[in-house]
Short mmCIF file of C-alpha atoms in Angstrom, two decimals:
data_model
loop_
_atom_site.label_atom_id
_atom_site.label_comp_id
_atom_site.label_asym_id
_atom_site.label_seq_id
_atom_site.Cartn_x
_atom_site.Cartn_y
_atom_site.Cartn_z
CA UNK A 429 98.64 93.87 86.79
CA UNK A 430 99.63 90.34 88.35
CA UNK A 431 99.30 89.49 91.72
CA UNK A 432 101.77 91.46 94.15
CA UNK A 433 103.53 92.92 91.35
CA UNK A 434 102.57 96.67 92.82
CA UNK A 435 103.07 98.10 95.94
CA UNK A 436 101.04 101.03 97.79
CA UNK A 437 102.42 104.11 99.52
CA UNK A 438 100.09 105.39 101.68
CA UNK A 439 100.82 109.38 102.61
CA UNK A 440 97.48 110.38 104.64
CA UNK A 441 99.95 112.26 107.72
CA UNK A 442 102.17 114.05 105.06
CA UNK A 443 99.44 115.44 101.99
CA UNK A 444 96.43 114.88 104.86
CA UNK A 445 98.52 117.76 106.37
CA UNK A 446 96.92 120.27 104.07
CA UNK A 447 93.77 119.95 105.51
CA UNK A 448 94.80 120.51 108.98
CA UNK A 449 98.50 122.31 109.17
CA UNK A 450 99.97 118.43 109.97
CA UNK A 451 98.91 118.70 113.05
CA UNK A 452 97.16 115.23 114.03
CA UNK A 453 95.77 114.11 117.68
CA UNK A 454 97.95 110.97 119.00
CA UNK A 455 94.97 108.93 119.23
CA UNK A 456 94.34 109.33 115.47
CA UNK A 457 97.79 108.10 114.38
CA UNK A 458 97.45 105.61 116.85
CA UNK A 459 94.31 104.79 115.25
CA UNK A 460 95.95 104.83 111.68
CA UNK A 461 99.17 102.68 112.56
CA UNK A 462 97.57 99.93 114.02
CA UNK A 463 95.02 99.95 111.01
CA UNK A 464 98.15 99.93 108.52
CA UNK A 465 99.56 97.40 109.95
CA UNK A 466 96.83 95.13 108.75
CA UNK A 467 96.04 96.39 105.32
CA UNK A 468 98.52 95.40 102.52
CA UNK A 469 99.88 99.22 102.44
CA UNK A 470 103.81 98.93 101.76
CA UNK A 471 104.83 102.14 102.74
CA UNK A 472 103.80 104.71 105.29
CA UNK A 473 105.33 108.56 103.91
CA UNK A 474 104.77 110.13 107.71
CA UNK A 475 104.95 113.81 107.18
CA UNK A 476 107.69 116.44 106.33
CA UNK A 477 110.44 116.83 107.83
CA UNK A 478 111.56 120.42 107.84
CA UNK A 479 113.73 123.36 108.61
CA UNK A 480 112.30 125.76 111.20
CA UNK A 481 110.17 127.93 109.38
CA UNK A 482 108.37 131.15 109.94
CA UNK A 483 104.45 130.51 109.29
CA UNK A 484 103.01 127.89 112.09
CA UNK A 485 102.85 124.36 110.92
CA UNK A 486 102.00 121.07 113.52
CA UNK A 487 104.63 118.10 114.59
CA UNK A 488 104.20 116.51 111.14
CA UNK A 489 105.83 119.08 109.19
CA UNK A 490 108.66 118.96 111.20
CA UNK A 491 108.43 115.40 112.74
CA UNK A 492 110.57 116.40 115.91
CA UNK A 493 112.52 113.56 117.62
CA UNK A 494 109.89 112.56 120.00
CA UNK A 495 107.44 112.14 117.29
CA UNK A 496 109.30 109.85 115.49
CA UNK A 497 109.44 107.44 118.36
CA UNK A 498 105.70 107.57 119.36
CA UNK A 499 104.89 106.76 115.68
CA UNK A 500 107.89 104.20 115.26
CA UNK A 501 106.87 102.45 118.58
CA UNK A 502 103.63 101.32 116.69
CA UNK A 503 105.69 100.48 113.40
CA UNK A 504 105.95 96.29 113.63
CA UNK A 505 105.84 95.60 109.32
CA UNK A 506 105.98 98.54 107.45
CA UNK A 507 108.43 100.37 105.85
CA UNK A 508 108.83 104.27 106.91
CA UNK A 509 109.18 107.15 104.82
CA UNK A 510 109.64 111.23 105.12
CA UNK A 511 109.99 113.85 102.59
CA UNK A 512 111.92 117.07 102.05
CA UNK A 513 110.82 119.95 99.66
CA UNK A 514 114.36 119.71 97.99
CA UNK A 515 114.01 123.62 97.25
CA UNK A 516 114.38 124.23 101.02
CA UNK A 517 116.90 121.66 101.62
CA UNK A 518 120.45 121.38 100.85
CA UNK A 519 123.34 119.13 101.64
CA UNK A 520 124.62 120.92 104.31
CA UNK A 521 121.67 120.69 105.93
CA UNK A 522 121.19 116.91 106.35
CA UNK A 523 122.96 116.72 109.52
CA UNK A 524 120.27 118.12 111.10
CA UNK A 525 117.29 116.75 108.92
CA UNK A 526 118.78 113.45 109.57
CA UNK A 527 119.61 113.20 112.47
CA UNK A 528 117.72 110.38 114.87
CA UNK A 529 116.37 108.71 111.55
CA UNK A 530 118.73 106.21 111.52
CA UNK A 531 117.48 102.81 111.80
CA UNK A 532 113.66 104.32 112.43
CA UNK A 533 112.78 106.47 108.67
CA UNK A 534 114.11 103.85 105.86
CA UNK A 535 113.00 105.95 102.89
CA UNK A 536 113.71 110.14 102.38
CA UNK A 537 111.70 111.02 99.39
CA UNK A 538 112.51 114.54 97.78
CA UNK A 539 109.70 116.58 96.17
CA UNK A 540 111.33 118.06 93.16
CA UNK A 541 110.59 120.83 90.88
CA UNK A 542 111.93 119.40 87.14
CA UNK A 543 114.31 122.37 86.45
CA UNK A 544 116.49 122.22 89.62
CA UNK A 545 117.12 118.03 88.66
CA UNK A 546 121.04 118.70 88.51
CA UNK A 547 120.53 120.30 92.11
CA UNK A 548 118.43 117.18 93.11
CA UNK A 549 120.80 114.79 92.28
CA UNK A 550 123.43 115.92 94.55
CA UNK A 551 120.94 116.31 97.82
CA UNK A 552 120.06 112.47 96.69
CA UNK A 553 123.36 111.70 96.32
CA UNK A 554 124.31 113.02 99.97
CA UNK A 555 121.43 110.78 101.64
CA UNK A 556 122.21 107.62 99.87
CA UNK A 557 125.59 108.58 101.21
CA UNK A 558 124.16 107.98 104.40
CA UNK A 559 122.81 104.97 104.28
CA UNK A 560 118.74 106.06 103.03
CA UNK A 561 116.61 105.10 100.50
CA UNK A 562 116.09 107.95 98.12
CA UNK A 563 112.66 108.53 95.91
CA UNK A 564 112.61 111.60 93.60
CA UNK A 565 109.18 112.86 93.20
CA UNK A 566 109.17 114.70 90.01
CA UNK A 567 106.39 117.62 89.74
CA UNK A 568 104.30 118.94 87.11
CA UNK A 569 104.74 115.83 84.36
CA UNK A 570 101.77 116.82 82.58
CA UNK A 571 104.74 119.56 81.30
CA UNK A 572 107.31 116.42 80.24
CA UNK A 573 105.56 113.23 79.44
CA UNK A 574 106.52 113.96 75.43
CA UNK A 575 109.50 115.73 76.62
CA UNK A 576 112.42 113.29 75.67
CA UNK A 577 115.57 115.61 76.01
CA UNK A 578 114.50 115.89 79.76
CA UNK A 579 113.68 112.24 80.21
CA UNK A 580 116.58 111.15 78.89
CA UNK A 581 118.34 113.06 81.64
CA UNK A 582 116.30 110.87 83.76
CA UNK A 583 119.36 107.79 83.47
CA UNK A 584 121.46 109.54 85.74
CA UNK A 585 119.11 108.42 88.57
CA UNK A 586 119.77 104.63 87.88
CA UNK A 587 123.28 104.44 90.30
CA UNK A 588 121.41 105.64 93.43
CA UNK A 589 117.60 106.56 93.20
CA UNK A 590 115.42 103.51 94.56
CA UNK A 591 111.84 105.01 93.31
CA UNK A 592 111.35 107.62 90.59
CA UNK A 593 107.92 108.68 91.54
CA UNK A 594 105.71 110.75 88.68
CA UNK A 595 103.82 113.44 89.89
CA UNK A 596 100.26 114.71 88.55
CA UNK A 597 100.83 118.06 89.78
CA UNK A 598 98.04 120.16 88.52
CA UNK A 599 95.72 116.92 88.31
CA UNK A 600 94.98 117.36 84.35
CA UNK A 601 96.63 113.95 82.92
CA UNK A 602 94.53 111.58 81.06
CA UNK A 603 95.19 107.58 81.52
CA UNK A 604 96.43 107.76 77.81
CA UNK A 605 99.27 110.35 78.41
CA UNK A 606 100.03 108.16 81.99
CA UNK A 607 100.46 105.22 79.72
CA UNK A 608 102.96 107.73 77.77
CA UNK A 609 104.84 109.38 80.48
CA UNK A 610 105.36 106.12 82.09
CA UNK A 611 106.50 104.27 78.95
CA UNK A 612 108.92 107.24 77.85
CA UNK A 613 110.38 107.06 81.46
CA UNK A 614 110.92 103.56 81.33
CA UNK A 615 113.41 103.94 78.09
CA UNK A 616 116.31 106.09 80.37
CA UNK A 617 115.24 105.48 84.08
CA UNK A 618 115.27 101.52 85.19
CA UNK A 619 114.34 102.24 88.90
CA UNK A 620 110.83 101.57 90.02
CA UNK A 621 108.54 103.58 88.55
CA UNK A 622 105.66 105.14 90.95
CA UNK A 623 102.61 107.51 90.05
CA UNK A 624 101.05 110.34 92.70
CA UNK A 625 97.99 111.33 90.69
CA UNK A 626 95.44 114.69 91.66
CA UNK A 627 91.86 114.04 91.37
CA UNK A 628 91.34 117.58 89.54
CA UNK A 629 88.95 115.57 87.06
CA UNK A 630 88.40 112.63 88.79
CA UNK A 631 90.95 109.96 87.34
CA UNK A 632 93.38 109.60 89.63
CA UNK A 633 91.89 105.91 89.99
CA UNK A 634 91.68 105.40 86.18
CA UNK A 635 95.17 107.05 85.95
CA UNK A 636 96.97 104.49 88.41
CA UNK A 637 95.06 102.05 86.74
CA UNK A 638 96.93 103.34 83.48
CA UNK A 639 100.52 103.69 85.36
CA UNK A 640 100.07 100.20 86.37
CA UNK A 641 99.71 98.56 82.93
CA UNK A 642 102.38 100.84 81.79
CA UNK A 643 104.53 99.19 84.33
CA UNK A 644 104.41 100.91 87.29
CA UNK A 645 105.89 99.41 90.45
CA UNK A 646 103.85 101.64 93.08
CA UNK A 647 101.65 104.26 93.57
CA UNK A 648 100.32 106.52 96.32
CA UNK A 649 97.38 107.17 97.75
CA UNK A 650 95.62 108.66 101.11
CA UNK A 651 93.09 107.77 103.78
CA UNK A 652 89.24 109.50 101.77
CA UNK A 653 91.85 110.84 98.95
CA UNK A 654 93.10 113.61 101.52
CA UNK A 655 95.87 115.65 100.15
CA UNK A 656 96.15 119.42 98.52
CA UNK A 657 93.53 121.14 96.01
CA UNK A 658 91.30 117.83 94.77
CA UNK A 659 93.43 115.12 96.49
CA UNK A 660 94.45 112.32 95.99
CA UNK A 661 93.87 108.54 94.61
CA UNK A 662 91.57 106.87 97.46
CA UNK A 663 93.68 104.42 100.05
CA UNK A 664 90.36 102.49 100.19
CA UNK A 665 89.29 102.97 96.48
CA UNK A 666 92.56 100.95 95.32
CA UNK A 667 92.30 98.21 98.08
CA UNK A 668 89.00 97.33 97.26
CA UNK A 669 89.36 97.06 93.63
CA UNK A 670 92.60 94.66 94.12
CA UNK A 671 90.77 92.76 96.97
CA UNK A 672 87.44 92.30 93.82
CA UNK A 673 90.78 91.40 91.53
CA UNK A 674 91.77 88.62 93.84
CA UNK A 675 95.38 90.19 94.21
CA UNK A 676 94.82 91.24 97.75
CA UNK A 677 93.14 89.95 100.74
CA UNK A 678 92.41 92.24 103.89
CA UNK A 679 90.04 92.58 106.90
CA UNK A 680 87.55 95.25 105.71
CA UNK A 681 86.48 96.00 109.30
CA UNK A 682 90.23 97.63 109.92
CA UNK A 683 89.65 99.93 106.61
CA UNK A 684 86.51 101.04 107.16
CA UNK A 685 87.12 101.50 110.82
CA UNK A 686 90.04 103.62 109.79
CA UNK A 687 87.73 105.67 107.04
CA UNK A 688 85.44 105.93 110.20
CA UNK A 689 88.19 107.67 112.24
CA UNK A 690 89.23 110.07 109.86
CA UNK A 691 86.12 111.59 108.16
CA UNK A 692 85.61 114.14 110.65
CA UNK A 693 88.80 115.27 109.05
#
């Protein structure tokens, strides 16, 4: 890794939802913007953004209108992302998803299950249309890192995707088959590359670690590794090993006072 050669997408308010039906207390975000704003985080994925749905979920699964502005209004550096479960969303429905994102949400990531890529690609399509970034999230890789008639499928992503990011689904993947998956992307896909481990058996951190010298671009992580089943790589675990590399340089007391914050969570 060299010296700002990576960047960090922090999604605490969108897989920190599992823990608590994305429902978070204003202070809290308040707490977690202004922190963010200080630590060298790139991104900040926010939360869902959803159809109305049956089962209850809080303001950051569906991110309403007035949400967005409390949260943007404390926004000054960072770039803003949301995501869609692409197997509830379609085309037709971006007029409403989309709507009052303009000029607030720069980035719509898409979580994607492998087998409905054809279907992906036109919902990406449709939002770069409409002036977004797009990330794909691809699922369950530990299923496709060796798999090279679906990665090769992967090069019809270069004309519009911005990030390909490579999910750890089920949290098995050792740093070797990272290293692989990442490598065998690289050959078709020539977007940036970005990892979302699970800390099933505790490598997420070894695993970015991996992605990185593979040639990852980013990587996500959450506030104490919050996120479904095991979680996720640690927000604070990465900083502090790039801060011991020399390659960033941060004021602790606004991460630990963050870490402080949430571990009631």
């Amino acid at each position: 890794m060299e010296k700002n050669s990576i960047q960090i997408l922090d999604c605490t308010l969108r897989d920190g939802g599992y823990y608590t039906n994305w429902d978070f207390s204003s202070e809290l975000v308040k707490k977690y913007m202004v922190a963010m704003q200080e630590l060298p985080v790139d991104i900040l994925e926010l939360g869902y953004r959803s159809k109305p749905q049956k089962e209850y979920n809080g303001r950051y699964f569906y991110f309403p209108d007035f949400v967005i502005d409390q949260v943007c209004k404390l926004n000054s550096k960072k770039i803003l992302a949301l995501m869609f479960n692409e197997k509830d969303t379609r085309p037709e429905d971006l007029d409403y998803l989309l709507e009052g994102l303009q000029g607030k949400i720069s980035l719509i990531r898409l979580a994607i299950d492998p087998t409905k890529l054809e279907r992906a690609i036109l919902l990406g399509e449709a939002i770069k249309n409409r002036g977004f970034g797009v990330a794909f999230n691809l699922m369950y890789m530990s299923k496709y890192y060796q798999d090279q008639s679906f990665l090769s499928k992967l090069s019809k992503l270069n004309d519009f995707v911005d990030y390909l990011n490579l999910v750890d689904s089920y949290g098995g993947m050792l740093p070797n088959q990272v290293k692989e998956l990442v490598e065998n992307t690289k050959i078709n896909c020539k977007v940036k590359i970005g990892f979302h481990g699970h800390n099933n058996l505790e490598l997420a951190f070894a695993n970015a670690l991996a992605g990185f010298d593979a040639g990852c671009d980013i990587v996500d992580t959450t506030i104490m590794g919050m996120g479904r089943g095991a979680g996720n790589l640690k927000t604070e675990l990465l900083l502090t090993h790039l801060a011991s590399k020399g390659m960033v340089d941060f004021d602790f007391n606004a991460l630990s006072g963050l870490i402080e914050a949430w571990s009631p969570l």
